[in-house]
Tab-separated table of C-alpha atoms and ligand atoms in Angstrom:
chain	number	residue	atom	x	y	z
A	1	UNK	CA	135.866	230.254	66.420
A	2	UNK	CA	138.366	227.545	65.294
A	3	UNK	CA	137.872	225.597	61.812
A	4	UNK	CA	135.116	223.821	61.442
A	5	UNK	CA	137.186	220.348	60.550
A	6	UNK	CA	138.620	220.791	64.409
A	7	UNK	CA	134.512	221.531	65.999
A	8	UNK	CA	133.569	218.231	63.700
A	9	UNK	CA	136.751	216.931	65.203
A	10	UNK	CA	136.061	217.535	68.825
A	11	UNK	CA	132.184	216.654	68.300
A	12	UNK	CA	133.173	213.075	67.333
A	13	UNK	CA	135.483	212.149	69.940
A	14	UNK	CA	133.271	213.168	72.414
A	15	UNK	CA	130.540	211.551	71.239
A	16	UNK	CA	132.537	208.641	70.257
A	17	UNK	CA	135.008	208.424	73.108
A	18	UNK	CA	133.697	210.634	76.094
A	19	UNK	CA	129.902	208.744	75.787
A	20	UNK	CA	130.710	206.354	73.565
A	21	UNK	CA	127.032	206.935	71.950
A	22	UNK	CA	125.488	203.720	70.440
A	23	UNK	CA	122.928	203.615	67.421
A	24	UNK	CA	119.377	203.934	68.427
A	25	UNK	CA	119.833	205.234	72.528
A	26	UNK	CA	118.753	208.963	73.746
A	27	UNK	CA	121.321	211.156	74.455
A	28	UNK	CA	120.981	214.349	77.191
A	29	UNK	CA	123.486	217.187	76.853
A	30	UNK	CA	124.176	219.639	79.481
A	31	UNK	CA	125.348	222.990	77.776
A	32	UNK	CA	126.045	227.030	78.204
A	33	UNK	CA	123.989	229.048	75.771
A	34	UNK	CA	127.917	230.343	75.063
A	35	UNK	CA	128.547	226.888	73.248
A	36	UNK	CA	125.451	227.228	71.618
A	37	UNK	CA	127.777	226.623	68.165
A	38	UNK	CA	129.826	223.757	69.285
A	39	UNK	CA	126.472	222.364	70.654
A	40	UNK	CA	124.586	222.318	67.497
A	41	UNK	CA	127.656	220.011	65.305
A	42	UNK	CA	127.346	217.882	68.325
A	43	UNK	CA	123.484	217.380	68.121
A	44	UNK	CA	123.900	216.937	64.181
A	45	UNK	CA	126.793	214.101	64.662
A	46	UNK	CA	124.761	212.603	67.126
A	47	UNK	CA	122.198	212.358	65.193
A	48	UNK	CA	123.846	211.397	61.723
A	49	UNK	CA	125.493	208.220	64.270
A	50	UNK	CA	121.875	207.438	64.927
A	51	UNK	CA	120.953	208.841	68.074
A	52	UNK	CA	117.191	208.274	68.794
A	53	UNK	CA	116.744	211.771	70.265
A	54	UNK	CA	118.638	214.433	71.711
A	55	UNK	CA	117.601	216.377	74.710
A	56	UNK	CA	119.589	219.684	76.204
A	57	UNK	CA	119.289	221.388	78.859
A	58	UNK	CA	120.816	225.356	78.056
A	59	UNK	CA	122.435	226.871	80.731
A	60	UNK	CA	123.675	230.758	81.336
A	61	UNK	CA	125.916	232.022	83.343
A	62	UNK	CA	124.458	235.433	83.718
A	63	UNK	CA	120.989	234.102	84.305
A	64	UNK	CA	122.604	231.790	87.030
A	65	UNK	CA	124.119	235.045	88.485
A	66	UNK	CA	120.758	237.085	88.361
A	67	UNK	CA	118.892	234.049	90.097
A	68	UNK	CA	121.267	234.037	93.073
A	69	UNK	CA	121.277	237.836	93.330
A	70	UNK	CA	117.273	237.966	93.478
A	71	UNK	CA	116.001	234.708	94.472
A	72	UNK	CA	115.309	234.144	98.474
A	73	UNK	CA	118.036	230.942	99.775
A	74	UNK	CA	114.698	229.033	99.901
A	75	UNK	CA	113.232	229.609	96.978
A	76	UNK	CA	117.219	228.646	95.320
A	77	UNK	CA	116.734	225.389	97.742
A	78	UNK	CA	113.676	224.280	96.216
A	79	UNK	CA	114.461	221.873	93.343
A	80	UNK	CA	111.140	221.131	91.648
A	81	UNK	CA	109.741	217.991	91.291
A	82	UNK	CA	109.617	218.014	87.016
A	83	UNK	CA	113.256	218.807	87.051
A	84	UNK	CA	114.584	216.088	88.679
A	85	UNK	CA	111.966	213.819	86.635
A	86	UNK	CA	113.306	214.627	83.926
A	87	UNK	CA	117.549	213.135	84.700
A	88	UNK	CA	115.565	210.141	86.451
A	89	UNK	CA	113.713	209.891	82.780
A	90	UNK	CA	117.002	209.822	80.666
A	91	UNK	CA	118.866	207.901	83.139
A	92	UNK	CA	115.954	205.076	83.937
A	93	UNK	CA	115.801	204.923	80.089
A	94	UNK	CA	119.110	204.253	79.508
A	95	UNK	CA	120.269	207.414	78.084
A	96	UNK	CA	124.053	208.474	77.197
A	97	UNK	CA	124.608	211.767	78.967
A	98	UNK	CA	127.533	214.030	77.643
A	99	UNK	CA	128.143	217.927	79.818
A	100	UNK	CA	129.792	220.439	77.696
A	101	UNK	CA	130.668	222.139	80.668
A	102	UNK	CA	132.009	225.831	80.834
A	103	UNK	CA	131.569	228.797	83.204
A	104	UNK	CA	132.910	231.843	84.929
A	105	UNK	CA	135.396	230.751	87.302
A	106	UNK	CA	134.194	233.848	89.474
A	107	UNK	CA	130.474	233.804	88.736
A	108	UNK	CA	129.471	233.726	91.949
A	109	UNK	CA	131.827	235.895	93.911
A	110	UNK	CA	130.592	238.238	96.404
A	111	UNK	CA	127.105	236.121	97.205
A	112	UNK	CA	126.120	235.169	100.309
A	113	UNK	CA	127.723	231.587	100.928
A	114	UNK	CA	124.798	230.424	102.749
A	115	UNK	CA	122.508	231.066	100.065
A	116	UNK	CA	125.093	228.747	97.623
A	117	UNK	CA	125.460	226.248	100.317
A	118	UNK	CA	121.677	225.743	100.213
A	119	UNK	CA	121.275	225.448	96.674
A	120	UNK	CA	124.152	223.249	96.094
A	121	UNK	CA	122.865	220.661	98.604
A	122	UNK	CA	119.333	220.506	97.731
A	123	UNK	CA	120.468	220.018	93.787
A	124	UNK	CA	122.567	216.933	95.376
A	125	UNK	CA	120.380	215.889	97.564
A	126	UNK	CA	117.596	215.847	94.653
A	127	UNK	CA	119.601	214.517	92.374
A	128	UNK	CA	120.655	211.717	94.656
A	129	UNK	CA	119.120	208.905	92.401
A	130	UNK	CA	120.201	210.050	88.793
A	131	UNK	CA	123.713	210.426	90.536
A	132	UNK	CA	124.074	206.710	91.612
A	133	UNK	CA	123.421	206.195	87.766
A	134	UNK	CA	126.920	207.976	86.863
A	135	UNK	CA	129.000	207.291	89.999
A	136	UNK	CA	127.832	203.707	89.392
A	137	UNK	CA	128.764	203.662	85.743
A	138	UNK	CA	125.171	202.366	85.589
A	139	UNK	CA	125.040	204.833	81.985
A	140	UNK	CA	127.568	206.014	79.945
A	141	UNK	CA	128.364	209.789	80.948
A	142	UNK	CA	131.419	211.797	79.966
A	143	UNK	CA	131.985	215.635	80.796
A	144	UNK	CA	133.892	218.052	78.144
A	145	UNK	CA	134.883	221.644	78.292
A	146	UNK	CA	134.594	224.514	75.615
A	147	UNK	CA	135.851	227.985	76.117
A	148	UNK	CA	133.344	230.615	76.802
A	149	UNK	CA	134.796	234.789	77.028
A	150	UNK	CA	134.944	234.722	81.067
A	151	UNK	CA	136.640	231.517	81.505
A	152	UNK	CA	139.156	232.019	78.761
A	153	UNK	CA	140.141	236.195	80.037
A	154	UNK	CA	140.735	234.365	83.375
A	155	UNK	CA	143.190	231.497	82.476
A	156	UNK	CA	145.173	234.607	79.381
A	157	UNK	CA	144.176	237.814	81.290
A	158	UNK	CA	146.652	240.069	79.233
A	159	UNK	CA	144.629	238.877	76.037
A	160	UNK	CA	141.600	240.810	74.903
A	161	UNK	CA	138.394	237.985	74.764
A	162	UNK	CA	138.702	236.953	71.629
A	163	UNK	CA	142.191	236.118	71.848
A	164	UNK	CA	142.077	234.440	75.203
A	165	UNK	CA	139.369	232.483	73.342
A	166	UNK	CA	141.434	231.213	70.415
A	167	UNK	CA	143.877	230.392	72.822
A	168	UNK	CA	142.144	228.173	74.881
A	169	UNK	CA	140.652	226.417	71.999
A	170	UNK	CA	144.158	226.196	71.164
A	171	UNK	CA	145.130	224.349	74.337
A	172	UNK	CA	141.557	222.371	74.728
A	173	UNK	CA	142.885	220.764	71.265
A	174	UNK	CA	146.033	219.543	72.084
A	175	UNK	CA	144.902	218.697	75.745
A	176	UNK	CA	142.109	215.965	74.475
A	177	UNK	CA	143.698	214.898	71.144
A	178	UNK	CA	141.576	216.343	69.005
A	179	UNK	CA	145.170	217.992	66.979
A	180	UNK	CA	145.828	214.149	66.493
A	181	UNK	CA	145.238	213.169	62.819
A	182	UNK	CA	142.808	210.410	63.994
A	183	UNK	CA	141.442	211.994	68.049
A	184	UNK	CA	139.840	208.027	68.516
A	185	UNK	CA	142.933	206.232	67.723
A	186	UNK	CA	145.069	208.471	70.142
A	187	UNK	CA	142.367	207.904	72.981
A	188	UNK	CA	142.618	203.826	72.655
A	189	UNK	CA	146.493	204.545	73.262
A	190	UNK	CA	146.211	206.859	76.126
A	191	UNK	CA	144.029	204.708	77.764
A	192	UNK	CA	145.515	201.894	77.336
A	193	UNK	CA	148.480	203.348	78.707
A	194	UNK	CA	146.416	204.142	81.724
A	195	UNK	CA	145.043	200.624	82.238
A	196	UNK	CA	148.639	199.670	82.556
A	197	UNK	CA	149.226	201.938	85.227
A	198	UNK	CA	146.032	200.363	87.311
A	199	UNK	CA	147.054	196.995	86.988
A	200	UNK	CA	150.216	197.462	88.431
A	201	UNK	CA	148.623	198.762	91.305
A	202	UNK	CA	145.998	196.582	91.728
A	203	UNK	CA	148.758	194.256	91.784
A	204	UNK	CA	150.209	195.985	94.590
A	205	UNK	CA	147.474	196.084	96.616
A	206	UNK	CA	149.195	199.084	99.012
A	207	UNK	CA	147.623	199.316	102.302
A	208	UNK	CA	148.841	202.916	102.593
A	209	UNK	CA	150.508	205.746	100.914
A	210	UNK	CA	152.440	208.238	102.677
A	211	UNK	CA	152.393	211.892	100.676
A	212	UNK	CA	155.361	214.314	101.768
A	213	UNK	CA	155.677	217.799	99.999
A	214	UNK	CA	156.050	221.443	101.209
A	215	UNK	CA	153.121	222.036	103.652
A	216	UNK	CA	152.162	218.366	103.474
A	217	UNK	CA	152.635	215.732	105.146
A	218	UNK	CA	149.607	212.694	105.317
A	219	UNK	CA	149.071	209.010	105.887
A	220	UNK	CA	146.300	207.505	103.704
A	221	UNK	CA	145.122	204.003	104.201
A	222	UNK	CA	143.887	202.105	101.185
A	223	UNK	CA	140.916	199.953	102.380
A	224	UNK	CA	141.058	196.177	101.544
A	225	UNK	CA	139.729	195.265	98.548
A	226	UNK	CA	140.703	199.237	96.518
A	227	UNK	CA	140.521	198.425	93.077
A	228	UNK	CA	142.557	201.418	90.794
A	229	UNK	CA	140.498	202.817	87.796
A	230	UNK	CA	141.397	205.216	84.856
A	231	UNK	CA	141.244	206.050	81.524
A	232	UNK	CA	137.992	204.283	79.701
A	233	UNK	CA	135.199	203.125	82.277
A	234	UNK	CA	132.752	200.509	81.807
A	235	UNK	CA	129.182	200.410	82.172
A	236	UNK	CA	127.819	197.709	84.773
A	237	UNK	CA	125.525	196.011	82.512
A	238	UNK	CA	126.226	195.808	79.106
A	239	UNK	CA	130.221	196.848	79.867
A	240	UNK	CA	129.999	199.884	76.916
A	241	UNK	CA	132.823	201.636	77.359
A	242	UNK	CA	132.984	205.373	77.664
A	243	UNK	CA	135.079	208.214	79.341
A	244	UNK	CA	133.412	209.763	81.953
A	245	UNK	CA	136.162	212.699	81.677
A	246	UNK	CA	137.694	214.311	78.458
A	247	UNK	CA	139.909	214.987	79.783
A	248	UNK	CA	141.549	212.197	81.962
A	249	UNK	CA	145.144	211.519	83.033
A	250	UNK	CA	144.496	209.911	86.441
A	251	UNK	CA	144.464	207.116	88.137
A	252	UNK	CA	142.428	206.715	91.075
A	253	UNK	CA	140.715	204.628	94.066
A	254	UNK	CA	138.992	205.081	97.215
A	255	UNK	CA	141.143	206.108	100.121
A	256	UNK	CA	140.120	204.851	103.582
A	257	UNK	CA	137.569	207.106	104.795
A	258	UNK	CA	138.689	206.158	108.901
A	259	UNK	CA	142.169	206.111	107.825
A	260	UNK	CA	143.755	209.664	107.026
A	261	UNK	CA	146.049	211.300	108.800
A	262	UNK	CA	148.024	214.491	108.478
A	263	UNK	CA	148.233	217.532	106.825
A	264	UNK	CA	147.679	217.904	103.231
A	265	UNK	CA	148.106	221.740	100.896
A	266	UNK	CA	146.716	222.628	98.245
A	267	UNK	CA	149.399	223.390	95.048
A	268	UNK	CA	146.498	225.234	92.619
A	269	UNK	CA	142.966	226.919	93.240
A	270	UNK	CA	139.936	225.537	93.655
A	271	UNK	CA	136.489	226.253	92.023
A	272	UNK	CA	133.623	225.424	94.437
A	273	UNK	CA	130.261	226.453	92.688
A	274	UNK	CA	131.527	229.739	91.180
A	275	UNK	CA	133.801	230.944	94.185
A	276	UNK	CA	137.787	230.380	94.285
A	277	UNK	CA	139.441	228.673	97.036
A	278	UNK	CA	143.033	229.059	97.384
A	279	UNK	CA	146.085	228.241	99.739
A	280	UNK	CA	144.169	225.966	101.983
A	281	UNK	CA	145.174	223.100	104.625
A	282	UNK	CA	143.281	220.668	105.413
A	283	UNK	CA	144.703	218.843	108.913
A	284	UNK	CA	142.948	214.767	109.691
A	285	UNK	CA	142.584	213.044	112.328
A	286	UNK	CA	141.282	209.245	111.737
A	287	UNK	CA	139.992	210.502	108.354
A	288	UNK	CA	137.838	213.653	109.641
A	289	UNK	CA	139.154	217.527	108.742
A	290	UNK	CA	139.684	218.642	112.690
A	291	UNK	CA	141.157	221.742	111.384
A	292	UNK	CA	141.607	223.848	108.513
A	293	UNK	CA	142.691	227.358	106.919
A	294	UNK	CA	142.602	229.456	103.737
A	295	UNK	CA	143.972	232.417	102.040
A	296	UNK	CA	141.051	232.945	100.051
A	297	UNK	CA	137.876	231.725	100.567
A	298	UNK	CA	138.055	230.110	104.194
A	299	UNK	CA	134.552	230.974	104.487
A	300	UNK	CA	133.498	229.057	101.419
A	301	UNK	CA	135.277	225.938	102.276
A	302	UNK	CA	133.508	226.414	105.524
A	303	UNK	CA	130.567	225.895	103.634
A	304	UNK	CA	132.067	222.907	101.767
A	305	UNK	CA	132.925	221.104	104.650
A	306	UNK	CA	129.590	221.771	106.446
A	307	UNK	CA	127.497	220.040	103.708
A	308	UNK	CA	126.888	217.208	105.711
A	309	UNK	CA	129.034	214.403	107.917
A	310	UNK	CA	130.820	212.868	104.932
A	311	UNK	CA	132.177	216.082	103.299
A	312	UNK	CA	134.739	216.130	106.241
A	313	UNK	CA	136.437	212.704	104.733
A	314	UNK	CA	137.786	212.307	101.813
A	315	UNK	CA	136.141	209.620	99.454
A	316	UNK	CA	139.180	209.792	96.095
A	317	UNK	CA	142.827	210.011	95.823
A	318	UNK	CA	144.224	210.058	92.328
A	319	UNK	CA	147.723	209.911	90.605
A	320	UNK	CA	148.893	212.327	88.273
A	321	UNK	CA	152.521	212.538	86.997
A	322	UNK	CA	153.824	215.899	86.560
A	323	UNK	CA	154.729	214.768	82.757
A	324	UNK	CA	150.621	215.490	82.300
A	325	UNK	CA	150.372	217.414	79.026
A	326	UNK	CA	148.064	219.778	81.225
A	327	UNK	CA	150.621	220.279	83.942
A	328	UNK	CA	153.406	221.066	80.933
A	329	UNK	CA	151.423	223.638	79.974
A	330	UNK	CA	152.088	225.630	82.626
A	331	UNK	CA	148.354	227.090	82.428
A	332	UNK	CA	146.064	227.093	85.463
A	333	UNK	CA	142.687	226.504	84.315
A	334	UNK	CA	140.217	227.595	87.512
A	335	UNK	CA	138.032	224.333	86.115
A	336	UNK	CA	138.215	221.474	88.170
A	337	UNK	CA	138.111	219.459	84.811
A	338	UNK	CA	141.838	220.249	83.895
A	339	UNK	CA	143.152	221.321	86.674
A	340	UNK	CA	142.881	218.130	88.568
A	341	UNK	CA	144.268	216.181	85.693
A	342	UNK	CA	147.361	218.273	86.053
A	343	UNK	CA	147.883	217.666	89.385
A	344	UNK	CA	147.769	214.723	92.245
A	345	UNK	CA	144.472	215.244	93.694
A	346	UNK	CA	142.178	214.270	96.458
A	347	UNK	CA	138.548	214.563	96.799
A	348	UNK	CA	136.423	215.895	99.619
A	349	UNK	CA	132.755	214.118	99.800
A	350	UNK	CA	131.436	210.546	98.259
A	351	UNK	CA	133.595	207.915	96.958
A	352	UNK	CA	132.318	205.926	93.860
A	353	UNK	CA	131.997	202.764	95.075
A	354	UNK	CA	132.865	200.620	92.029
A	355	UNK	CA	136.313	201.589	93.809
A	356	UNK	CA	136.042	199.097	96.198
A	357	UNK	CA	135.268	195.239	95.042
A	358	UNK	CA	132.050	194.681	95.187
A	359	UNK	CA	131.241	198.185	96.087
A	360	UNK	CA	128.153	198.526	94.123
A	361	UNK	CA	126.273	196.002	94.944
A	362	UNK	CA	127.102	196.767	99.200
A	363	UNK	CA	124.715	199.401	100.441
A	364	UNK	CA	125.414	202.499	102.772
A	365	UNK	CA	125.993	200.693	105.661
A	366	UNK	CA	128.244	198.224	104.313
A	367	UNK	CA	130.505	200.392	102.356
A	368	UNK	CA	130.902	202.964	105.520
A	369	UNK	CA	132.116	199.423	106.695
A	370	UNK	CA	134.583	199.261	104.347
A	371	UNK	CA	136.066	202.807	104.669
A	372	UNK	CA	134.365	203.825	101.675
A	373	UNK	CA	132.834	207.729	102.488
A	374	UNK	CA	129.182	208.770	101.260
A	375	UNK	CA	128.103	212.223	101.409
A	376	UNK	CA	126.628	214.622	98.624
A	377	UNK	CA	128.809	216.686	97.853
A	378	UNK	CA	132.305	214.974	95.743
A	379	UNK	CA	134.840	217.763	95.191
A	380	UNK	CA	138.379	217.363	93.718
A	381	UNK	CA	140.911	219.887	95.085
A	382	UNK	CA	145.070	219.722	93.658
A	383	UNK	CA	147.618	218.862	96.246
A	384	UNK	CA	150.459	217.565	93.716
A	385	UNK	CA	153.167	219.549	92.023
A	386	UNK	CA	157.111	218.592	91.546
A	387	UNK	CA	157.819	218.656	94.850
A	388	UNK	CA	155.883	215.417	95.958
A	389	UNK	CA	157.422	212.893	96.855
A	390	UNK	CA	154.558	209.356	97.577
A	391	UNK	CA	155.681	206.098	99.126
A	392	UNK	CA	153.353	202.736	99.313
A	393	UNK	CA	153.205	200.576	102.058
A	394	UNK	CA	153.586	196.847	100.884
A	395	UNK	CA	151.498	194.292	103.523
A	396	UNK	CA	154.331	193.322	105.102
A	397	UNK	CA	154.856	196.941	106.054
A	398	UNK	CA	158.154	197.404	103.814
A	399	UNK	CA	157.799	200.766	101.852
A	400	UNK	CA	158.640	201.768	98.570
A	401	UNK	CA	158.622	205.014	96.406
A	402	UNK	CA	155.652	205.166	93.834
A	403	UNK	CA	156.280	208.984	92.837
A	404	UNK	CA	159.897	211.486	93.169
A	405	UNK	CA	159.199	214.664	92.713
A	406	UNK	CA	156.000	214.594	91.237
A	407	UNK	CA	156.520	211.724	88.542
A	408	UNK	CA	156.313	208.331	88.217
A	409	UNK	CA	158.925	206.363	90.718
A	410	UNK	CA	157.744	203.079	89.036
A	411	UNK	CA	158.211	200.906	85.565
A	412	UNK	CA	154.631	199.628	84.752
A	413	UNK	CA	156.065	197.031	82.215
B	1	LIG	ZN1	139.803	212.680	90.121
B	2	LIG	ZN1	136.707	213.317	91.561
């Protein structure tokens, strides 16, 4: 385990930063049992800022495993009642909500897809209400990751555990700022950097962006009305910021969910509820995947794309520049988490409508209107590297470059 300065370190900014915690409001955690220390200096800081109670909900990977290798695909598919009470509770009373989120990149390899597929979209579809809290901003949420053995020996495989451990806590540090002699201060500059970057482009108001890289080649309409978001989010009501990832270098919006066209490949693996997907194409037509292939793990893409209608479209695309401290380090992580801000990405599944002006106040019919995709499944996959090259298509259908070779074409100043 790392000093105990750097745990009290990383416990603050995420608390501070990530949910932005305010005196006297209930805070949930998700957590592994594997965090279990890291866990407990976050409950303590939470409470010494003046949390009114803390609630977790413990998580295990190898009781996750055991559960798909015994339980029937029904009984997985059953989410009960109590269970889903219980987000709607913390949510409905106006809870921060903060994931410490870790597994096995491979913890469910070699079960039956269908039996994942199930339980995956009966937790969405269960979830449904405490998600439009978070992809609302209606609460302040914010997702962090802490190495655990598995994850670690997958990322530094010629290290024994321990080692691959203290590396990774190594890299988490530097990734999020918590090496920084004050981790708050650096996140108010990072974001603000970000915030920069969105403005420019909501200045731009591009009604398309045309990616072109090794095995890709794709046409994405903006809809009317995009609005770019990154760094710090706000919530609706009382506009407390937060980060909802820690964590973040993106910039993103809602592409046009009738208006992709193309072929896009993937640059790094995927992790899709415990299985890896890898060298995949995804070929549109007028926004829907009419085609597609893998290397590894066609069948569970299969399964990703046959969640329902709207995990066929894509409902984000988000900038990354190559000069992302994650992508510098060379490391692939197998968590979607820091992979994604390594890497241009796009996202399979529901768009957050706060993307769109006006978007959360427009119901499902009115933001299909719009181009904006709804489904229950939202999964980033990479598609960026140094060999992208993105132009934007101005209104009066003049182009210009907005990334060269995976960086930054444009001056935000
Ligand atoms: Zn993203
Ligand atoms: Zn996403």
């Amino acid at each position: 385990m790392p000093e105990q300065q750097m745990l009290e370190k990383y416990a603050e900014v995420a608390l501070k930063t990530g949910a932005n915690l305010q005196k006297g409001q209930m805070l949930m955690i998700n957590s592994t049992i594997e965090g279990a220390e890291f866990t407990r200096v976050v409950v303590r800081k939470a409470y010494e800022m003046g949390a009114k109670t803390v609630h977790i909900n413990w998580s295990d990977d190898a009781i996750t495993r055991s559960k798909y290798e015994h339980e029937s695909k029904d009984t997985l598919a059953d989410v009960p009642e109590w269970k889903v009470k219980m987000y709607d509770y913390f949510a409905e009373g106006g809870a921060a909500i903060l994931s410490i989120r870790s597994t096995d990149p491979d913890l469910l390899q070699g079960i039956d897809g269908e039996k994942i597929q199930a339980a995956n979209k009966a937790g969405a579809e269960a979830m449904k209400n405490f998600r439009n809290y978070t992809m609302n901003d209606r609460i302040q949420w914010s997702i962090v990751s802490i190495p655990i053995t598995s994850w670690a020996k997958k990322i530094f495989p010629d290290s024994n555990g321990e080692e691959a451990v203290e590396k990774l806590w190594e890299q988490i540090f530097k990734i999020v700022r918590v090496d920084h002699d004050d981790p708050v201060a650096a996140w108010e500059r990072h974001n603000s950097i970000l915030s920069q970057a969105c403005n420019f482009l909501n200045r731009k108001k591009y009604k398309k962006l045309v990616y072109k890289a090794p095995g890709t080649d794709l046409e994405v309409e903006l809809p009317e009305g995009h609005v770019w978001k990154g760094g710090a989010a706000k919530t609706e009501k009382e506009g407390v910021p937060f980060n909802p990832n820690m964590p973040t270098e993106e910039v993103f919006t809602v592409p046009h969910k009738y208006g992709v066209n193309g072929t896009v490949s993937s640059t790094k693996p995927l992790n899709y509820g415990g299985n890896l997907i890898d060298d995949f194409t995804l070929t549109f037509k007028d926004g829907k995947v009419v085609d597609f292939k893998a290397g590894k793990g066609e069948s569970t893409l299969k399964y990703l794309l046959e969640t329902d209608e709207g995990s066929t479209h894509l409902g984000e695309l988000a900038l990354v520049p190559d000069e992302s401290p994650i992508s510098q380090s060379g490391l692939i992580f197998y968590n979607t988490l820091y992979d994604e801000n390594a890497s241009c990405h796009l996202a399979l599944g529901k768009a957050y409508p706060n993307n769109l002006e006006g978007g959360s106040d427009m119901d499902e019919d009115e933001l299909d209107k719009h181009g904006v995709n709804d489904s229950l499944s939202h999964v980033d996959f990479m598609m960026g590297s140094n060999e992208l090259d993105i132009d934007g298509v101005l209104a009066d259908g003049t182009s210009e470059p907005v990334m060269r070779n995976g960086s930054w074409a444009i001056n935000f100043d």
